[in-house]
GROMACS .gro file of C-alpha atoms in nm:
model
  399
    1MET     CA    1   0.002   0.001  -0.001
    2ILE     CA    2   0.280   0.247   0.092
    3HIS     CA    3   0.459   0.171  -0.230
    4LYS     CA    4   0.145   0.245  -0.434
    5LEU     CA    5   0.080   0.570  -0.254
    6LYS     CA    6   0.437   0.688  -0.307
    7GLU     CA    7   0.439   0.595  -0.677
    8ASN     CA    8   0.522   0.894  -0.903
    9VAL     CA    9   0.541   1.127  -0.601
   10GLU     CA   10   0.835   1.367  -0.644
   11ILE     CA   11   0.854   1.518  -0.295
   12ILE     CA   12   0.739   1.390   0.044
   13LEU     CA   13   0.813   1.624   0.336
   14PRO     CA   14   0.926   1.499   0.584
   15GLU     CA   15   1.069   1.197   0.412
   16ASN     CA   16   0.907   0.935   0.642
   17GLY     CA   17   0.596   1.148   0.702
   18LEU     CA   18   0.355   0.927   0.511
   19GLU     CA   19   0.437   0.621   0.717
   20GLN     CA   20   0.393   0.824   1.036
   21LYS     CA   21   0.057   0.968   0.933
   22LEU     CA   22  -0.079   0.626   0.833
   23LYS     CA   23   0.039   0.479   1.164
   24GLN     CA   24  -0.117   0.769   1.351
   25ALA     CA   25  -0.452   0.727   1.173
   26LYS     CA   26  -0.455   0.355   1.251
   27GLU     CA   27  -0.376   0.408   1.617
   28GLU     CA   28  -0.643   0.673   1.647
   29ASN     CA   29  -0.889   0.472   1.437
   30ARG     CA   30  -0.968   0.761   1.208
   31LYS     CA   31  -0.945   0.873   0.851
   32LEU     CA   32  -0.663   1.097   0.732
   33ILE     CA   33  -0.765   1.441   0.607
   34ILE     CA   34  -0.615   1.494   0.262
   35LYS     CA   35  -0.621   1.850   0.131
   36LEU     CA   36  -0.606   1.986  -0.223
   37GLY     CA   37  -0.660   2.357  -0.271
   38PHE     CA   38  -0.717   2.537  -0.594
   39ASP     CA   39  -0.804   2.892  -0.694
   40PRO     CA   40  -1.071   2.882  -0.962
   41THR     CA   41  -0.880   3.115  -1.195
   42ALA     CA   42  -0.982   2.933  -1.516
   43PRO     CA   43  -1.270   2.691  -1.547
   44ASP     CA   44  -1.092   2.401  -1.717
   45LEU     CA   45  -0.914   2.105  -1.567
   46HIS     CA   46  -0.649   1.923  -1.775
   47LEU     CA   47  -0.421   1.618  -1.759
   48GLY     CA   48  -0.174   1.814  -1.545
   49HIS     CA   49  -0.436   1.858  -1.274
   50ALA     CA   50  -0.528   1.488  -1.308
   51VAL     CA   51  -0.180   1.382  -1.193
   52VAL     CA   52  -0.260   1.512  -0.848
   53LEU     CA   53  -0.627   1.411  -0.859
   54LYS     CA   54  -0.544   1.048  -0.937
   55LYS     CA   55  -0.317   1.035  -0.631
   56LEU     CA   56  -0.605   1.175  -0.422
   57LYS     CA   57  -0.826   0.898  -0.563
   58GLN     CA   58  -0.586   0.635  -0.425
   59PHE     CA   59  -0.622   0.781  -0.077
   60GLN     CA   60  -1.000   0.801  -0.125
   61ASP     CA   61  -1.018   0.437  -0.228
   62LEU     CA   62  -0.846   0.351   0.099
   63GLY     CA   63  -1.122   0.526   0.289
   64HIS     CA   64  -0.951   0.853   0.375
   65GLN     CA   65  -1.127   1.192   0.364
   66ILE     CA   66  -1.051   1.420   0.069
   67ILE     CA   67  -1.115   1.790   0.123
   68ILE     CA   68  -1.110   2.019  -0.177
   69ILE     CA   69  -1.059   2.381  -0.074
   70VAL     CA   70  -1.187   2.625  -0.327
   71GLY     CA   71  -0.994   2.950  -0.296
   72SER     CA   72  -1.303   3.165  -0.316
   73PHE     CA   73  -1.127   3.430  -0.106
   74THR     CA   74  -0.769   3.399  -0.234
   75ALA     CA   75  -0.876   3.402  -0.599
   76ARG     CA   76  -1.024   3.745  -0.538
   77ILE     CA   77  -0.683   3.867  -0.424
   78GLY     CA   78  -0.466   3.746  -0.712
   79ASP     CA   79  -0.180   3.510  -0.629
   80PRO     CA   80   0.189   3.521  -0.729
   81THR     CA   81   0.222   3.344  -1.065
   82GLY     CA   82   0.596   3.271  -1.042
   83LYS     CA   83   0.644   3.458  -1.368
   84ASN     CA   84   0.732   3.804  -1.235
   85LYS     CA   85   0.376   3.928  -1.256
   86VAL     CA   86   0.062   3.901  -1.045
   87ARG     CA   87  -0.235   3.699  -1.164
   88LYS     CA   88  -0.546   3.913  -1.223
   89PRO     CA   89  -0.793   3.905  -0.925
   90LEU     CA   90  -1.130   3.756  -1.008
   91SER     CA   91  -1.473   3.891  -0.928
   92LYS     CA   92  -1.702   3.701  -0.688
   93GLU     CA   93  -1.918   3.600  -0.985
   94GLU     CA   94  -1.622   3.469  -1.186
   95VAL     CA   95  -1.504   3.270  -0.883
   96GLN     CA   96  -1.845   3.110  -0.836
   97HIS     CA   97  -1.881   3.016  -1.204
   98ASN     CA   98  -1.534   2.871  -1.230
   99ALA     CA   99  -1.570   2.681  -0.899
  100GLU     CA  100  -1.890   2.517  -1.017
  101THR     CA  101  -1.722   2.410  -1.342
  102TYR     CA  102  -1.417   2.272  -1.156
  103ILE     CA  103  -1.636   2.072  -0.918
  104ASN     CA  104  -1.827   1.914  -1.210
  105GLN     CA  105  -1.500   1.818  -1.374
  106LEU     CA  106  -1.354   1.666  -1.055
  107SER     CA  107  -1.597   1.376  -1.099
  108LYS     CA  108  -1.391   1.267  -1.400
  109VAL     CA  109  -1.130   1.141  -1.155
  110ILE     CA  110  -1.247   1.136  -0.788
  111ASP     CA  111  -1.578   1.042  -0.625
  112VAL     CA  112  -1.730   1.385  -0.561
  113GLU     CA  113  -2.005   1.230  -0.345
  114LYS     CA  114  -1.744   1.117  -0.097
  115THR     CA  115  -1.543   1.437  -0.120
  116LYS     CA  116  -1.583   1.734   0.112
  117ILE     CA  117  -1.574   2.064  -0.074
  118VAL     CA  118  -1.526   2.383   0.122
  119PHE     CA  119  -1.466   2.752   0.034
  120ASN     CA  120  -1.195   2.942   0.219
  121SER     CA  121  -1.403   3.262   0.211
  122ASP     CA  122  -1.606   3.090   0.480
  123TRP     CA  123  -1.333   3.168   0.736
  124LEU     CA  124  -1.113   3.426   0.567
  125ASP     CA  125  -1.398   3.670   0.504
  126SER     CA  126  -1.476   3.678   0.874
  127LEU     CA  127  -1.124   3.758   0.996
  128ASN     CA  128  -1.103   4.110   1.146
  129PHE     CA  129  -0.792   4.322   1.096
  130SER     CA  130  -0.654   4.239   1.439
  131GLU     CA  131  -0.680   3.867   1.364
  132VAL     CA  132  -0.510   3.923   1.024
  133ILE     CA  133  -0.219   4.101   1.198
  134GLN     CA  134  -0.187   3.818   1.449
  135LEU     CA  135  -0.176   3.567   1.165
  136MET     CA  136   0.093   3.769   0.988
  137SER     CA  137   0.302   3.771   1.306
  138LYS     CA  138   0.349   3.395   1.281
  139VAL     CA  139   0.569   3.431   0.966
  140THR     CA  140   0.887   3.629   0.910
  141VAL     CA  141   0.988   3.816   0.597
  142ALA     CA  142   1.297   3.600   0.574
  143GLN     CA  143   1.080   3.288   0.557
  144LEU     CA  144   0.862   3.439   0.282
  145MET     CA  145   1.167   3.534   0.079
  146GLN     CA  146   1.264   3.163   0.063
  147ARG     CA  147   1.003   3.134  -0.208
  148ASN     CA  148   1.205   3.127  -0.530
  149ASP     CA  149   1.006   3.377  -0.734
  150PHE     CA  150   1.003   3.624  -0.443
  151SER     CA  151   1.377   3.611  -0.392
  152LYS     CA  152   1.441   3.629  -0.769
  153ARG     CA  153   1.220   3.930  -0.815
  154PHE     CA  154   1.369   4.100  -0.510
  155ALA     CA  155   1.721   4.047  -0.645
  156GLU     CA  156   1.612   4.188  -0.985
  157ASN     CA  157   1.445   4.491  -0.815
  158SER     CA  158   1.114   4.379  -0.962
  159PRO     CA  159   0.810   4.493  -0.762
  160ILE     CA  160   0.653   4.257  -0.508
  161ALA     CA  161   0.315   4.375  -0.378
  162MET     CA  162   0.227   4.318  -0.014
  163HIS     CA  163  -0.079   4.108  -0.097
  164GLU     CA  164   0.147   3.862  -0.277
  165LEU     CA  165   0.343   3.805   0.045
  166VAL     CA  166   0.017   3.753   0.233
  167TYR     CA  167  -0.119   3.498  -0.017
  168PRO     CA  168   0.084   3.190   0.096
  169ILE     CA  169   0.006   3.268   0.459
  170LEU     CA  170  -0.369   3.264   0.384
  171GLN     CA  171  -0.331   2.940   0.190
  172GLY     CA  172  -0.142   2.791   0.483
  173PHE     CA  173  -0.414   2.905   0.723
  174ASP     CA  174  -0.658   2.686   0.531
  175SER     CA  175  -0.464   2.381   0.662
  176VAL     CA  176  -0.506   2.514   1.018
  177LYS     CA  177  -0.882   2.548   0.978
  178ILE     CA  178  -0.943   2.194   0.847
  179GLU     CA  179  -0.664   2.032   1.063
  180CYS     CA  180  -0.514   1.879   0.755
  181ASP     CA  181  -0.295   1.564   0.773
  182ILE     CA  182  -0.161   1.561   0.415
  183GLU     CA  183  -0.156   1.844   0.161
  184MET     CA  184  -0.126   1.751  -0.206
  185GLY     CA  185  -0.009   1.966  -0.492
  186GLY     CA  186   0.236   2.002  -0.775
  187THR     CA  187   0.602   2.070  -0.708
  188ASP     CA  188   0.534   2.436  -0.783
  189GLN     CA  189   0.321   2.447  -0.468
  190LEU     CA  190   0.589   2.319  -0.228
  191PHE     CA  191   0.644   2.656  -0.061
  192ASN     CA  192   0.276   2.722  -0.001
  193CYS     CA  193   0.222   2.371   0.131
  194THR     CA  194   0.507   2.399   0.378
  195MET     CA  195   0.357   2.727   0.499
  196GLY     CA  196   0.060   2.516   0.613
  197ARG     CA  197   0.294   2.298   0.821
  198GLN     CA  198   0.448   2.602   0.982
  199LEU     CA  199   0.119   2.764   1.076
  200GLN     CA  200  -0.024   2.442   1.211
  201GLU     CA  201   0.274   2.417   1.445
  202THR     CA  202   0.221   2.773   1.570
  203HIS     CA  203  -0.145   2.682   1.636
  204GLN     CA  204  -0.042   2.365   1.830
  205ILE     CA  205  -0.175   2.133   1.561
  206SER     CA  206   0.014   1.823   1.447
  207PRO     CA  207   0.179   1.948   1.122
  208GLN     CA  208   0.060   1.810   0.788
  209ILE     CA  209   0.297   1.633   0.560
  210VAL     CA  210   0.344   1.758   0.206
  211MET     CA  211   0.320   1.537  -0.103
  212CYS     CA  212   0.412   1.703  -0.432
  213MET     CA  213   0.352   1.545  -0.769
  214PRO     CA  214   0.567   1.621  -1.075
  215LEU     CA  215   0.441   1.879  -1.324
  216LEU     CA  216   0.327   1.719  -1.653
  217LYS     CA  217   0.472   1.907  -1.945
  218GLY     CA  218   0.232   2.044  -2.209
  219LEU     CA  219   0.203   1.974  -2.580
  220ASP     CA  220   0.505   2.195  -2.652
  221GLY     CA  221   0.724   1.953  -2.454
  222LYS     CA  222   0.889   2.245  -2.270
  223GLU     CA  223   0.659   2.424  -2.026
  224LYS     CA  224   0.425   2.272  -1.771
  225MET     CA  225   0.073   2.202  -1.896
  226SER     CA  226  -0.114   2.527  -1.855
  227LYS     CA  227  -0.428   2.680  -2.008
  228SER     CA  228  -0.258   3.018  -2.025
  229LEU     CA  229   0.014   2.861  -2.246
  230ASN     CA  230  -0.245   2.688  -2.465
  231ASN     CA  231  -0.060   2.358  -2.439
  232ILE     CA  232  -0.317   2.144  -2.257
  233ILE     CA  233  -0.525   1.833  -2.308
  234GLY     CA  234  -0.846   1.920  -2.120
  235LEU     CA  235  -1.041   1.656  -1.926
  236THR     CA  236  -1.355   1.763  -2.110
  237ASP     CA  237  -1.199   1.776  -2.456
  238GLU     CA  238  -1.388   1.574  -2.715
  239PRO     CA  239  -1.234   1.226  -2.788
  240ASN     CA  240  -1.118   1.320  -3.139
  241GLU     CA  241  -0.949   1.635  -2.998
  242MET     CA  242  -0.788   1.434  -2.715
  243PHE     CA  243  -0.651   1.185  -2.965
  244GLY     CA  244  -0.515   1.446  -3.205
  245LYS     CA  245  -0.350   1.645  -2.927
  246THR     CA  246  -0.187   1.335  -2.780
  247MET     CA  247  -0.049   1.240  -3.119
  248SER     CA  248   0.107   1.584  -3.147
  249ILE     CA  249   0.326   1.557  -2.834
  250PRO     CA  250   0.700   1.542  -2.904
  251ASP     CA  251   0.861   1.199  -2.877
  252SER     CA  252   1.059   1.319  -2.579
  253LEU     CA  253   0.736   1.332  -2.372
  254ILE     CA  254   0.627   0.976  -2.435
  255ASP     CA  255   0.778   0.826  -2.117
  256GLU     CA  256   0.639   1.114  -1.906
  257PHE     CA  257   0.291   1.067  -2.051
  258ILE     CA  258   0.313   0.689  -1.994
  259ASP     CA  259   0.397   0.748  -1.625
  260LEU     CA  260   0.173   1.042  -1.542
  261ALA     CA  261  -0.118   1.045  -1.792
  262THR     CA  262  -0.209   0.677  -1.833
  263ASP     CA  263  -0.353   0.429  -1.588
  264PHE     CA  264  -0.169   0.125  -1.719
  265SER     CA  265  -0.020  -0.121  -1.471
  266ASN     CA  266   0.351  -0.089  -1.391
  267ALA     CA  267   0.420  -0.395  -1.608
  268GLU     CA  268   0.231  -0.243  -1.903
  269LYS     CA  269   0.414   0.086  -1.863
  270GLN     CA  270   0.752  -0.080  -1.859
  271ASN     CA  271   0.656  -0.285  -2.166
  272LEU     CA  272   0.564   0.029  -2.359
  273LYS     CA  273   0.895   0.193  -2.261
  274PHE     CA  274   1.083  -0.116  -2.370
  275LYS     CA  275   0.915  -0.107  -2.710
  276ILE     CA  276   1.027   0.250  -2.759
  277SER     CA  277   1.383   0.169  -2.662
  278ASP     CA  278   1.366  -0.135  -2.892
  279GLY     CA  279   1.289   0.074  -3.196
  280GLU     CA  280   0.906   0.074  -3.207
  281ASN     CA  281   0.761   0.361  -3.413
  282PRO     CA  282   0.677   0.632  -3.156
  283MET     CA  283   0.349   0.703  -3.338
  284ASN     CA  284   0.228   0.354  -3.249
  285ILE     CA  285   0.297   0.410  -2.879
  286LYS     CA  286   0.128   0.752  -2.891
  287LYS     CA  287  -0.185   0.586  -3.028
  288VAL     CA  288  -0.186   0.343  -2.734
  289ILE     CA  289  -0.145   0.637  -2.493
  290ALA     CA  290  -0.415   0.840  -2.661
  291LYS     CA  291  -0.668   0.555  -2.648
  292ASN     CA  292  -0.589   0.495  -2.279
  293ILE     CA  293  -0.641   0.865  -2.198
  294ILE     CA  294  -0.974   0.875  -2.382
  295SER     CA  295  -1.084   0.555  -2.207
  296GLN     CA  296  -1.021   0.719  -1.871
  297TYR     CA  297  -1.222   1.034  -1.934
  298HIS     CA  298  -1.475   0.902  -2.186
  299ASN     CA  299  -1.490   0.526  -2.265
  300LYS     CA  300  -1.320   0.256  -2.462
  301GLU     CA  301  -1.571   0.266  -2.748
  302LEU     CA  302  -1.511   0.636  -2.810
  303ALA     CA  303  -1.136   0.572  -2.787
  304GLU     CA  304  -1.164   0.319  -3.072
  305LEU     CA  305  -1.371   0.563  -3.285
  306ALA     CA  306  -1.123   0.845  -3.218
  307GLU     CA  307  -0.837   0.623  -3.346
  308GLN     CA  308  -1.039   0.544  -3.658
  309PHE     CA  309  -1.116   0.914  -3.713
  310PHE     CA  310  -0.747   1.006  -3.674
  311SER     CA  311  -0.633   0.737  -3.915
  312ASN     CA  312  -0.892   0.837  -4.177
  313GLN     CA  313  -0.841   1.214  -4.136
  314PHE     CA  314  -0.465   1.232  -4.111
  315GLN     CA  315  -0.319   0.911  -4.248
  316ASN     CA  316  -0.565   0.819  -4.521
  317LYS     CA  317  -0.448   0.973  -4.851
  318ASN     CA  318  -0.797   0.978  -5.004
  319PHE     CA  319  -0.902   1.345  -5.005
  320GLU     CA  320  -1.272   1.275  -5.051
  321GLU     CA  321  -1.297   1.055  -4.743
  322LYS     CA  322  -1.190   1.330  -4.500
  323VAL     CA  323  -1.437   1.489  -4.258
  324PHE     CA  324  -1.489   1.850  -4.364
  325GLU     CA  325  -1.628   2.130  -4.147
  326PRO     CA  326  -1.924   2.286  -4.332
  327ILE     CA  327  -1.910   2.664  -4.392
  328SER     CA  328  -2.205   2.860  -4.532
  329ILE     CA  329  -2.092   3.078  -4.824
  330LYS     CA  330  -2.388   3.318  -4.804
  331SER     CA  331  -2.363   3.388  -4.429
  332THR     CA  332  -1.983   3.381  -4.408
  333PHE     CA  333  -1.912   3.583  -4.723
  334PRO     CA  334  -2.219   3.799  -4.784
  335ASN     CA  335  -2.225   4.000  -5.108
  336GLN     CA  336  -1.894   3.847  -5.224
  337SER     CA  337  -1.846   3.640  -5.541
  338LYS     CA  338  -1.466   3.621  -5.533
  339ILE     CA  339  -1.186   3.632  -5.275
  340SER     CA  340  -0.813   3.580  -5.293
  341LEU     CA  341  -0.678   3.246  -5.168
  342ILE     CA  342  -0.480   3.410  -4.885
  343GLU     CA  343  -0.781   3.611  -4.767
  344LEU     CA  344  -1.000   3.302  -4.780
  345CYS     CA  345  -0.754   3.093  -4.576
  346HIS     CA  346  -0.698   3.372  -4.326
  347HIS     CA  347  -1.072   3.404  -4.276
  348LEU     CA  348  -1.108   3.030  -4.216
  349LYS     CA  349  -0.798   3.023  -3.991
  350ASN     CA  350  -0.801   3.364  -3.829
  351ASN     CA  351  -0.582   3.248  -3.544
  352GLU     CA  352  -0.292   3.226  -3.787
  353SER     CA  353  -0.104   3.521  -3.936
  354LYS     CA  354  -0.113   3.599  -4.307
  355SER     CA  355   0.263   3.549  -4.327
  356PHE     CA  356   0.218   3.196  -4.189
  357ILE     CA  357  -0.055   3.123  -4.437
  358ARG     CA  358   0.154   3.267  -4.725
  359ARG     CA  359   0.437   3.029  -4.634
  360LEU     CA  360   0.186   2.742  -4.614
  361ILE     CA  361   0.059   2.821  -4.961
  362ALA     CA  362   0.409   2.842  -5.106
  363SER     CA  363   0.495   2.503  -4.965
  364GLY     CA  364   0.188   2.337  -5.121
  365GLY     CA  365   0.000   2.313  -4.793
  366ILE     CA  366  -0.329   2.439  -4.935
  367GLN     CA  367  -0.558   2.224  -5.152
  368ILE     CA  368  -0.890   2.314  -5.310
  369ASN     CA  369  -1.087   2.018  -5.444
  370ASN     CA  370  -0.771   1.805  -5.407
  371VAL     CA  371  -0.562   2.046  -5.617
  372LYS     CA  372  -0.266   2.228  -5.462
  373ILE     CA  373  -0.255   2.601  -5.527
  374TYR     CA  374   0.073   2.789  -5.485
  375ASP     CA  375  -0.025   3.147  -5.567
  376PRO     CA  376  -0.167   3.334  -5.263
  377ASN     CA  377  -0.337   3.588  -5.498
  378THR     CA  378  -0.538   3.330  -5.686
  379GLU     CA  379  -0.901   3.446  -5.712
  380ILE     CA  380  -1.138   3.191  -5.568
  381GLU     CA  381  -1.501   3.180  -5.697
  382LEU     CA  382  -1.749   3.170  -5.405
  383LEU     CA  383  -2.047   3.082  -5.619
  384LYS     CA  384  -2.000   2.706  -5.599
  385GLU     CA  385  -1.928   2.434  -5.344
  386MET     CA  386  -1.566   2.348  -5.275
  387LYS     CA  387  -1.355   2.149  -5.031
  388ILE     CA  388  -1.049   2.315  -4.883
  389LYS     CA  389  -0.758   2.162  -4.691
  390ILE     CA  390  -0.538   2.399  -4.491
  391GLY     CA  391  -0.224   2.238  -4.363
  392LYS     CA  392  -0.242   1.884  -4.227
  393ARG     CA  393  -0.535   1.907  -3.990
  394ASP     CA  394  -0.792   2.158  -4.110
  395PHE     CA  395  -1.064   2.063  -4.361
  396PHE     CA  396  -1.347   2.295  -4.465
  397GLU     CA  397  -1.635   2.267  -4.713
  398LEU     CA  398  -1.790   2.582  -4.850
  399MET     CA  399  -2.155   2.519  -4.918
   0.00000   0.00000   0.00000
């Protein structure tokens, strides 16, 4: 049991803390209180969040109490982002909307019915100024400056607002209020989690242990998975989208996705890694990973259909068998009978620059009715139906 609970965990503080907490719970005949806090800053959960959530599920399956703390107060402050700027504070309405969305998505991984969900505004809103000052007195400036982004910004003479220094103290106070035994988070939350230990000790409460999970890298293969970086696979993404995104990860991420994003057994994971080292085509392994991910958050039948869709759409050479997104000519291009190829493609793919599209055209990446067109100024008639392929993944049908 201990081995399973420690699997994939990057940091346990103190090192033997988990064994001690499990022993304590057994002696006292009680459940451990496992905390995960989140500020509802964006209403979408992704595979990076699921790394921590799946570890919580292991504790939940053993009968322990999971408490999700929604930062309904702290999200209205704006926390330090670790990127030399402060995250924008949210309104009360935004917090409520995002929190409801988060809670619905949690059921993708954990049993929400057995999970206690609390809002830290329930206790932080009621603190008077004297109580806030008393809480601040438990922590020194030197301790706060141990947080890497604070010390880095201070050394660079970058501004650090006072509310940013207060934020980890308030998050730590959450652990005091629920008398937490174990706080879970990603490795980027280590400082905030240890603040909870410190404040519990000053309030004569047995300090929580901290368990930090590794940060799953995003689709770019460089930065951690983050909605703000647009490199995520969302837990609510449609199966075809999940499959396509998984297939797009760089080969260097395959082992990491096997370990952190799949629910294969250890033996199955090792077998997949062996196949990679033995020369297996990485695309084949990515397909296995993609189907496993879809099976977790949707079902196996949809995983099979997503694989078929991907093979037909992106591996099948037959242009006519692709799935094209229908576009109404009359409503999309009112009062127009002609348009240049570059303007047409930019209209259909307005998230791309014209210079990018121009390069795509020059390289033969644009097809109309299965014919490549290389001149961006080619006049396209809008009075008849046509099928357009833009790059490798985008298919449109003007109707």
